[in-house]
Coordinates of C-alpha atoms in Angstrom, one line a residue:
Chain O
M77 CA 223.6 56.1 48.8
V78 CA 225.2 53.3 47.2
N79 CA 225.4 53.6 43.3
H80 CA 224.0 50.4 41.9
R81 CA 224.7 51.6 38.4
K82 CA 225.9 48.7 36.1
K83 CA 228.8 49.7 34.0
R84 CA 227.8 49.8 30.5
N85 CA 230.4 50.1 27.6
L86 CA 228.2 50.3 24.6
G87 CA 229.8 53.6 23.6
K88 CA 233.3 52.0 23.7
W89 CA 232.0 49.0 21.7
R90 CA 230.5 51.3 19.2
L91 CA 233.7 53.3 18.8
L92 CA 235.6 50.0 18.2
I93 CA 233.1 48.8 15.6
Q94 CA 232.9 52.2 13.9
T95 CA 236.8 52.5 13.8
G96 CA 236.9 48.9 12.5
A97 CA 234.4 49.5 9.9
F98 CA 236.2 52.7 8.7
L99 CA 239.6 51.0 8.6
V100 CA 238.1 48.3 6.3
I101 CA 237.1 51.2 3.8
L102 CA 240.4 53.1 4.5
L103 CA 242.8 50.1 4.0
A104 CA 240.9 48.2 1.2
P105 CA 241.8 50.6 -1.5
F106 CA 245.6 50.3 -0.4
L107 CA 245.4 46.6 -0.5
N108 CA 243.7 46.7 -3.8
H109 CA 246.1 49.3 -5.3
Y110 CA 249.6 48.3 -4.0
F111 CA 249.3 44.5 -3.2
Q112 CA 246.6 43.4 -5.6
I113 CA 244.6 41.8 -2.8
D114 CA 241.0 42.2 -3.9
F115 CA 239.5 40.3 -0.9
I116 CA 237.7 43.4 0.2
Q117 CA 236.4 45.6 -2.2
G118 CA 234.4 48.8 -2.5
W119 CA 232.7 50.7 0.2
Y120 CA 229.3 51.3 1.5
Q121 CA 227.4 51.5 -1.9
S122 CA 228.5 47.9 -2.5
L123 CA 231.0 46.0 -0.4
G124 CA 232.6 42.9 -1.4
I125 CA 234.0 40.6 1.3
G126 CA 235.3 37.7 -0.7
K127 CA 232.2 36.1 -2.2
L128 CA 229.9 37.9 0.0
W129 CA 228.5 40.9 -1.4
F130 CA 226.6 43.7 0.1
V131 CA 224.7 46.3 -1.8
S132 CA 223.3 49.3 -0.1
P133 CA 219.4 49.1 -0.3
L134 CA 218.7 52.7 -1.6
E135 CA 221.2 52.6 -4.4
G136 CA 220.0 49.2 -5.3
L137 CA 216.4 50.3 -5.3
E138 CA 217.2 53.4 -7.6
S139 CA 219.3 51.2 -9.8
I140 CA 216.2 48.9 -10.3
L141 CA 213.8 51.7 -10.4
V142 CA 215.6 53.7 -13.1
S143 CA 216.8 50.8 -15.3
K144 CA 213.5 48.7 -14.9
I145 CA 215.6 45.5 -15.0
I146 CA 215.8 43.2 -12.2
Y147 CA 219.2 41.8 -11.8
L148 CA 219.2 38.9 -9.3
P149 CA 222.8 39.4 -8.0
L150 CA 221.8 43.0 -6.8
L151 CA 218.7 41.8 -5.1
I152 CA 220.7 39.1 -3.2
G153 CA 223.3 41.8 -2.3
M154 CA 220.6 43.7 -0.8
I155 CA 219.1 40.9 1.3
I156 CA 221.5 41.2 4.3
P157 CA 221.3 45.0 4.8
I158 CA 217.7 44.9 4.5
L159 CA 217.3 41.9 7.0
V160 CA 219.6 43.8 9.4
A161 CA 217.5 46.9 9.1
L162 CA 214.4 44.9 9.5
F163 CA 215.4 43.5 12.7
L164 CA 217.9 46.0 14.3
G165 CA 216.7 49.2 12.6
R166 CA 218.9 52.0 11.6
I167 CA 222.0 50.3 13.1
F168 CA 224.2 50.9 10.1
C169 CA 223.9 54.6 10.7
G170 CA 224.7 54.5 14.4
W171 CA 227.4 51.9 14.4
I172 CA 228.9 51.7 11.0
C173 CA 228.4 54.8 8.7
P174 CA 231.8 56.8 8.6
I175 CA 229.8 60.2 8.6
N176 CA 228.5 59.4 12.0
Y177 CA 231.9 58.2 13.1
F178 CA 233.5 61.6 12.2
C179 CA 230.6 63.3 13.9
D180 CA 231.2 61.0 17.0
L181 CA 234.8 61.7 16.9
S182 CA 234.3 65.4 16.7
D183 CA 231.7 65.3 19.8
R184 CA 234.3 63.3 21.6
F185 CA 237.1 65.8 20.6
G186 CA 235.0 68.7 21.6
R187 CA 234.2 67.2 24.9
L188 CA 238.0 67.5 25.8
F189 CA 237.7 71.2 25.7
T190 CA 234.4 72.1 27.2
R191 CA 232.9 71.6 30.4
R192 CA 229.5 70.9 28.7
R193 CA 228.8 67.2 28.2
F194 CA 226.4 67.7 25.4
R195 CA 226.3 70.0 22.5
R196 CA 223.0 71.9 22.2
D197 CA 221.2 71.9 18.9
R198 CA 220.9 75.2 17.5
L199 CA 218.5 74.4 14.6
V200 CA 215.7 72.0 15.3
L201 CA 213.3 71.3 12.3
S202 CA 210.4 68.7 12.1
R203 CA 211.6 65.2 11.9
K204 CA 209.2 64.3 9.2
L205 CA 211.6 66.1 6.9
L206 CA 213.3 62.7 6.8
W207 CA 210.5 61.1 4.9
Y208 CA 210.2 63.9 2.5
A209 CA 214.0 63.6 1.8
L210 CA 213.4 60.0 0.9
M211 CA 210.2 60.7 -1.3
G212 CA 211.8 63.7 -2.9
E213 CA 215.0 61.7 -3.6
I214 CA 213.1 58.7 -5.2
L215 CA 210.9 61.3 -7.2
L216 CA 213.7 63.2 -8.4
T217 CA 215.6 60.1 -9.5
L218 CA 212.4 59.0 -11.4
I219 CA 212.1 62.5 -13.1
L220 CA 215.7 62.6 -14.0
G221 CA 216.3 59.0 -15.0
A222 CA 219.4 59.3 -13.1
P223 CA 219.9 57.9 -9.5
I224 CA 220.9 61.3 -7.5
F225 CA 221.8 59.6 -4.2
V226 CA 224.4 57.3 -5.7
F227 CA 226.9 60.2 -6.2
I228 CA 226.3 62.4 -3.5
S229 CA 225.8 60.0 -0.8
P230 CA 228.0 61.0 2.0
P231 CA 228.9 57.4 3.3
G232 CA 229.7 56.3 -0.2
L233 CA 231.5 59.5 -1.0
I234 CA 233.9 59.0 1.9
G235 CA 235.0 55.7 0.4
R236 CA 235.3 57.0 -3.1
E237 CA 237.4 59.9 -2.0
I238 CA 239.8 57.5 0.0
M239 CA 239.9 55.3 -3.2
M240 CA 240.7 58.3 -5.5
A241 CA 243.3 59.6 -3.0
V242 CA 244.9 56.2 -3.2
F243 CA 244.5 55.1 -6.8
F244 CA 244.8 58.6 -8.4
H245 CA 246.3 60.8 -6.0
T246 CA 243.7 63.3 -6.1
F247 CA 240.3 64.1 -4.7
A248 CA 237.0 64.2 -6.5
L249 CA 235.2 67.5 -6.3
E250 CA 232.0 66.2 -5.0
G251 CA 233.8 65.6 -1.9
V252 CA 232.6 68.9 -0.8
V253 CA 229.3 67.4 0.1
I254 CA 231.2 65.5 2.9
L255 CA 232.5 68.8 4.2
G256 CA 229.1 70.3 3.9
V257 CA 227.6 67.5 5.9
L258 CA 230.3 67.6 8.6
A259 CA 229.9 71.4 8.8
V260 CA 226.0 71.4 9.5
N261 CA 226.9 68.8 12.1
L262 CA 228.3 71.7 14.1
V263 CA 225.0 73.6 14.0
T264 CA 223.0 70.7 15.2
R265 CA 224.2 67.3 15.9
R266 CA 223.7 64.9 13.0
F267 CA 221.7 67.4 11.2
Y268 CA 222.1 65.9 7.9
C269 CA 221.3 62.2 9.3
R270 CA 218.2 63.5 11.1
Y271 CA 216.6 65.5 8.5
M272 CA 218.1 64.8 5.0
C273 CA 219.7 61.5 4.6
P274 CA 217.5 59.5 2.2
L275 CA 219.4 56.3 2.9
G276 CA 218.9 56.5 6.7
A277 CA 215.2 57.3 5.9
L278 CA 215.0 54.1 4.0
L279 CA 216.6 52.1 6.7
A280 CA 214.3 53.8 9.2
F281 CA 211.3 52.9 7.2
I282 CA 212.4 49.3 6.9
G283 CA 213.1 49.3 10.7
N284 CA 209.9 50.9 11.7
C285 CA 208.8 47.4 13.0
R286 CA 212.4 46.6 14.4
K287 CA 212.9 43.8 16.9
L288 CA 215.6 45.7 19.0
R289 CA 214.3 48.7 20.7
V290 CA 215.3 51.3 23.3
V291 CA 212.8 50.8 26.0
Q292 CA 212.4 52.9 29.2
D293 CA 211.6 51.4 32.6
Q294 CA 209.1 54.1 34.1
T295 CA 209.7 52.8 37.8
A296 CA 213.4 53.2 37.5
C297 CA 213.3 56.6 35.8
N298 CA 213.7 59.7 37.9
E299 CA 213.2 62.1 35.1
C300 CA 216.6 63.4 35.1
G301 CA 216.4 64.1 31.5
L302 CA 220.0 63.2 31.0
C303 CA 219.0 60.7 28.0
D304 CA 217.0 63.3 26.1
R305 CA 220.1 65.6 26.3
T306 CA 222.6 62.9 25.2
C307 CA 220.7 61.6 22.2
P308 CA 222.5 62.7 19.1
L309 CA 219.5 62.7 17.0
G310 CA 217.6 64.9 19.4
L311 CA 215.0 62.5 20.4
N312 CA 213.5 62.1 23.8
P313 CA 213.8 58.4 25.1
S314 CA 212.2 59.5 28.3
L315 CA 209.1 60.1 26.2
G316 CA 209.4 56.8 24.5
E317 CA 210.7 58.1 21.3
G318 CA 213.3 55.2 21.5
M319 CA 210.5 53.1 20.2
S320 CA 209.8 55.3 17.1
A321 CA 211.2 54.9 13.8
Y322 CA 213.7 57.7 14.0
C323 CA 215.9 56.0 16.7
W324 CA 219.1 54.5 15.3
N325 CA 219.7 52.2 18.3
C326 CA 223.2 53.9 18.7
G327 CA 222.8 53.3 22.5
E328 CA 224.0 56.6 23.9
C329 CA 221.0 57.0 26.2
V330 CA 221.6 53.5 27.5
D331 CA 225.2 54.3 28.2
N332 CA 224.3 57.7 30.0
C333 CA 221.2 56.6 32.2
A334 CA 222.2 56.8 35.7
H335 CA 219.5 54.7 37.1
D336 CA 219.5 51.7 34.6
A337 CA 216.0 52.9 33.5
I338 CA 216.8 52.5 29.7
S339 CA 217.8 49.3 28.0
F340 CA 217.9 47.6 24.8
K341 CA 215.0 45.3 24.6
W342 CA 214.4 42.3 22.1
R343 CA 210.7 42.6 21.3
R344 CA 209.1 39.2 20.3
Chain F
M959 CA 248.9 65.8 -1.5
K960 CA 249.6 69.1 -3.5
S961 CA 246.5 68.1 -5.4
L962 CA 244.2 68.2 -2.1
G963 CA 244.4 72.0 -2.2
S964 CA 243.8 72.5 -5.7
A965 CA 241.0 70.0 -5.7
I966 CA 239.2 71.8 -3.0
L967 CA 239.9 75.4 -4.1
L968 CA 239.5 74.4 -7.9
V969 CA 236.4 76.3 -9.1
P970 CA 234.6 74.1 -11.5
Q971 CA 234.8 75.4 -15.0
A972 CA 231.6 77.0 -16.3
A973 CA 229.8 74.0 -17.7
S974 CA 226.9 74.1 -19.9
A975 CA 223.7 72.2 -19.3
G976 CA 224.9 69.7 -22.2
D977 CA 228.0 68.8 -20.3
L978 CA 225.9 67.7 -17.3
I979 CA 223.7 65.6 -19.1
D980 CA 225.5 64.4 -22.2
S981 CA 227.3 61.1 -21.9
P982 CA 231.1 61.2 -21.7
V983 CA 231.4 58.3 -24.0
K984 CA 232.9 59.4 -27.2
T985 CA 236.0 58.5 -29.3
N986 CA 238.5 56.8 -27.2
R987 CA 236.4 57.4 -24.0
L988 CA 234.9 54.0 -23.2
R989 CA 232.8 52.1 -20.8
P990 CA 234.4 49.1 -19.3
P991 CA 233.7 45.6 -21.0
G992 CA 230.3 44.1 -20.7
A993 CA 228.7 47.7 -20.3
V994 CA 225.1 47.9 -21.0
P995 CA 223.8 50.6 -23.6
E996 CA 224.5 54.0 -22.5
E997 CA 221.0 54.8 -22.3
I998 CA 220.7 53.1 -19.0
F999 CA 224.2 53.0 -18.1
T1000 CA 224.0 55.9 -15.6
G1001 CA 220.8 54.8 -14.1
K1002 CA 222.0 51.2 -13.6
C1003 CA 225.4 52.1 -12.1
I1004 CA 225.5 52.5 -8.5
R1005 CA 229.1 54.2 -8.4
C1006 CA 230.5 51.5 -6.1
G1007 CA 233.9 51.7 -7.7
R1008 CA 234.5 48.2 -7.6
C1009 CA 235.6 47.9 -11.3
V1010 CA 238.0 50.7 -10.6
E1011 CA 239.5 48.9 -7.6
V1012 CA 239.8 45.6 -9.2
C1013 CA 241.2 46.7 -12.5
P1014 CA 245.1 45.8 -12.3
Y1015 CA 246.0 48.1 -15.0
K1016 CA 244.2 51.2 -13.7
S1017 CA 242.5 51.5 -16.9
I1018 CA 239.2 52.3 -15.5
V1019 CA 238.9 56.0 -14.0
P1020 CA 235.7 57.2 -12.3
Q1021 CA 234.3 60.4 -13.5
D1022 CA 233.9 63.3 -11.2
I1023 CA 231.2 65.8 -10.5
K1024 CA 232.2 67.7 -13.7
A1025 CA 230.6 64.9 -15.7
G1026 CA 227.2 66.0 -14.1
I1027 CA 225.0 63.0 -13.5
H1028 CA 227.5 60.8 -15.0
A1029 CA 229.8 61.4 -11.9
G1030 CA 231.4 58.4 -10.4
T1031 CA 230.7 56.4 -13.4
P1032 CA 233.9 54.2 -14.9
L1033 CA 235.4 55.3 -18.0
I1034 CA 238.5 54.0 -20.1
F1035 CA 240.9 56.5 -21.6
A1036 CA 241.9 54.1 -24.6
E1037 CA 244.8 56.2 -25.6
K1038 CA 246.3 56.5 -22.2
I1039 CA 245.8 53.0 -20.6
P1040 CA 243.8 50.7 -22.7
C1041 CA 241.7 47.7 -21.6
Y1042 CA 243.8 44.6 -21.5
L1043 CA 240.5 42.4 -21.3
C1044 CA 241.3 40.5 -18.3
M1045 CA 237.7 40.6 -17.6
K1046 CA 237.9 41.1 -13.8
C1047 CA 235.7 44.1 -13.7
V1048 CA 232.7 42.2 -15.0
Q1049 CA 233.1 39.7 -12.4
V1050 CA 232.9 42.2 -9.6
C1051 CA 230.0 44.4 -10.7
P1052 CA 227.1 44.0 -8.3
T1053 CA 224.4 45.7 -10.5
G1054 CA 224.7 44.0 -13.8
T1055 CA 225.9 47.2 -15.3
L1056 CA 228.8 45.4 -16.5
L1057 CA 227.4 42.0 -17.8
K1058 CA 229.3 38.9 -17.2
I1059 CA 230.6 38.0 -20.7
G1060 CA 233.7 36.4 -22.2
M1061 CA 236.5 38.1 -23.7
E1062 CA 235.7 37.7 -27.2
E1063 CA 232.3 38.9 -26.8
V1064 CA 233.2 42.4 -25.5
R1065 CA 232.2 45.0 -27.8
M1066 CA 233.5 48.4 -26.3
G1067 CA 233.7 50.0 -29.7
L1068 CA 235.3 49.5 -32.9
A1069 CA 238.8 50.4 -34.1
V1070 CA 238.7 52.9 -37.0
I1071 CA 242.0 53.4 -38.9
N1072 CA 242.3 56.9 -40.2
R1073 CA 244.0 56.4 -43.6
H1074 CA 245.0 59.9 -43.9
T1075 CA 247.2 60.0 -40.9
C1076 CA 248.2 56.3 -40.6
V1077 CA 251.9 56.2 -41.8
T1078 CA 251.3 52.9 -43.5
W1079 CA 248.4 53.8 -45.3
R1080 CA 250.2 56.9 -46.5
E1081 CA 252.9 54.7 -47.9
E1082 CA 255.5 56.6 -45.9
T1083 CA 256.8 53.8 -43.7
L1084 CA 256.1 50.1 -42.7
C1085 CA 254.4 50.3 -39.3
R1086 CA 252.3 47.6 -38.1
T1087 CA 252.3 48.4 -34.5
C1088 CA 248.5 48.1 -34.1
Y1089 CA 248.5 44.5 -35.7
N1090 CA 251.4 43.5 -33.4
V1091 CA 249.6 44.5 -30.1
C1092 CA 246.0 43.5 -31.1
P1093 CA 244.9 40.6 -28.9
F1094 CA 243.0 39.1 -31.6
K1095 CA 245.8 39.3 -34.1
E1096 CA 244.7 38.0 -37.7
K1097 CA 241.1 38.2 -36.7
A1098 CA 240.2 41.6 -35.6
I1099 CA 243.3 43.2 -37.3
H1100 CA 244.8 41.6 -40.5
L1101 CA 247.3 42.9 -43.0
D1102 CA 246.1 43.5 -46.4
R1103 CA 249.2 44.1 -48.6
L1104 CA 251.1 45.1 -45.4
R1105 CA 248.4 47.5 -44.5
P1106 CA 246.3 47.0 -41.4
V1107 CA 242.6 46.4 -41.9
V1108 CA 240.2 46.2 -38.9
D1109 CA 237.5 43.3 -39.2
E1110 CA 234.3 44.5 -37.2
K1111 CA 233.1 41.0 -36.6
Y1112 CA 236.1 40.5 -34.1
C1113 CA 237.2 43.8 -32.9
T1114 CA 236.4 44.1 -29.2
G1115 CA 237.3 47.8 -29.0
C1116 CA 239.9 47.3 -26.3
G1117 CA 241.9 50.2 -27.4
M1118 CA 245.3 48.4 -27.3
C1119 CA 245.9 49.5 -30.9
T1120 CA 245.1 53.1 -30.2
H1121 CA 247.4 53.1 -27.1
G1122 CA 250.3 51.6 -29.3
C1123 CA 249.7 53.8 -32.3
P1124 CA 252.7 56.2 -32.7
I1125 CA 251.0 58.7 -34.6
T1126 CA 249.1 61.5 -32.9
D1127 CA 247.6 64.3 -35.0
K1128 CA 247.2 67.9 -34.3
M1129 CA 243.7 67.2 -32.7
G1130 CA 245.3 64.6 -30.2
S1131 CA 243.7 61.7 -32.0
K1132 CA 245.6 58.7 -33.1
A1133 CA 245.9 57.1 -36.5
I1134 CA 243.7 54.3 -35.0
N1135 CA 240.8 55.3 -32.8
I1136 CA 238.1 53.5 -31.0
E1137 CA 234.4 54.7 -31.8
P1138 CA 232.1 53.6 -29.4
L1139 CA 229.5 52.2 -31.8
F1140 CA 227.6 50.0 -29.5
A1141 CA 227.0 52.3 -26.6
S1142 CA 224.1 53.8 -28.5
K1143 CA 222.3 50.6 -28.9
S1144 CA 218.7 50.9 -27.6
V1145 CA 217.5 48.8 -24.8
Q1146 CA 214.7 46.1 -25.0
W1147 CA 212.6 46.4 -21.9

């Protein structure tokens, strides 16, 4: 039988984008510290590229909720990430977030040593936990009057640790959170991202009605179940869960489908 | 990289609840220029660290988790590296925690001379380092019969005088210190 499978390179593109995004936050502190080039500043809590500023939606929201003051530049900085999430969903998590980058790298590294292509998830909880994480986080923020996520947000912490290492030749203690998040990834793939990340939950919430979705073609599918095993979030694209709010559009299932039954579709 | 090991292995010192909630702002521990009152600073700041990255003098240091809920917020250690009022940090703050203000409007605190330890006030010698280093010489600090006097109308609390002061007493404070008086202002909602 002739294999009609189109060659897909989403995984490679994703790795490239993740590496590029990581290099930005890795090199920016060096440029800032040693060459005083402040064209690129900050990391995924607020990233400034020239005059273009991005602010992470959750951190911005917490800041507004706690201080009860609306500061226009903050809102403007949040517009682009929110629009991206609105149209493309949780794409930040899948394609940019350094935590997922490290997890992906560890997966690729692990594949070199085992014959199994996909790691099994040892601890599976209800996916709804993600929403409770978001609600709990915002509630706790409002009760304490201090934003919690801003200093334990793992994607932000990676940037802060790199900056601390470059600027002050030391690491901040809260970097332990990163190690913890990477450690639970060994138990269940993307455990933190699946069940606990409030930022991911907010992006998923915004992207619930996103345009870009993973769609399964029922006629081409032969129910091999490869997509279900390959999904790093433990979703079942074969049951149409690629359409759900939880999917982060990483394209692993699209890449791995042997029959071209799964593809990205732009919904009008 | 020696500090990598120690940073990970370092067991946090037993901190009381007060240490985790109380503001780290005190004498010579200042927020960067243009900071909103301390009451909402921790809530408004998203710890993006851009003020730290942009500061050309490395004056601004982010707090770590030992500062409790203030972890990640910027702080200036006036006696170590003072603020040189280049006003770059206020330009990059994305949240309005550091408001965009001019150099003269900065009120990080107020310089207070300890007349018991200042050698000029003790009439031991003629030192006028604070006067010489002050960016608003003759306004913020002027000499009254060769003794330095601070004018609270003009003092920005940048800490250059504290940094320059040659006197360090037994408690580790200088003969001129910055008191963050304006951090305790209340907020008009």
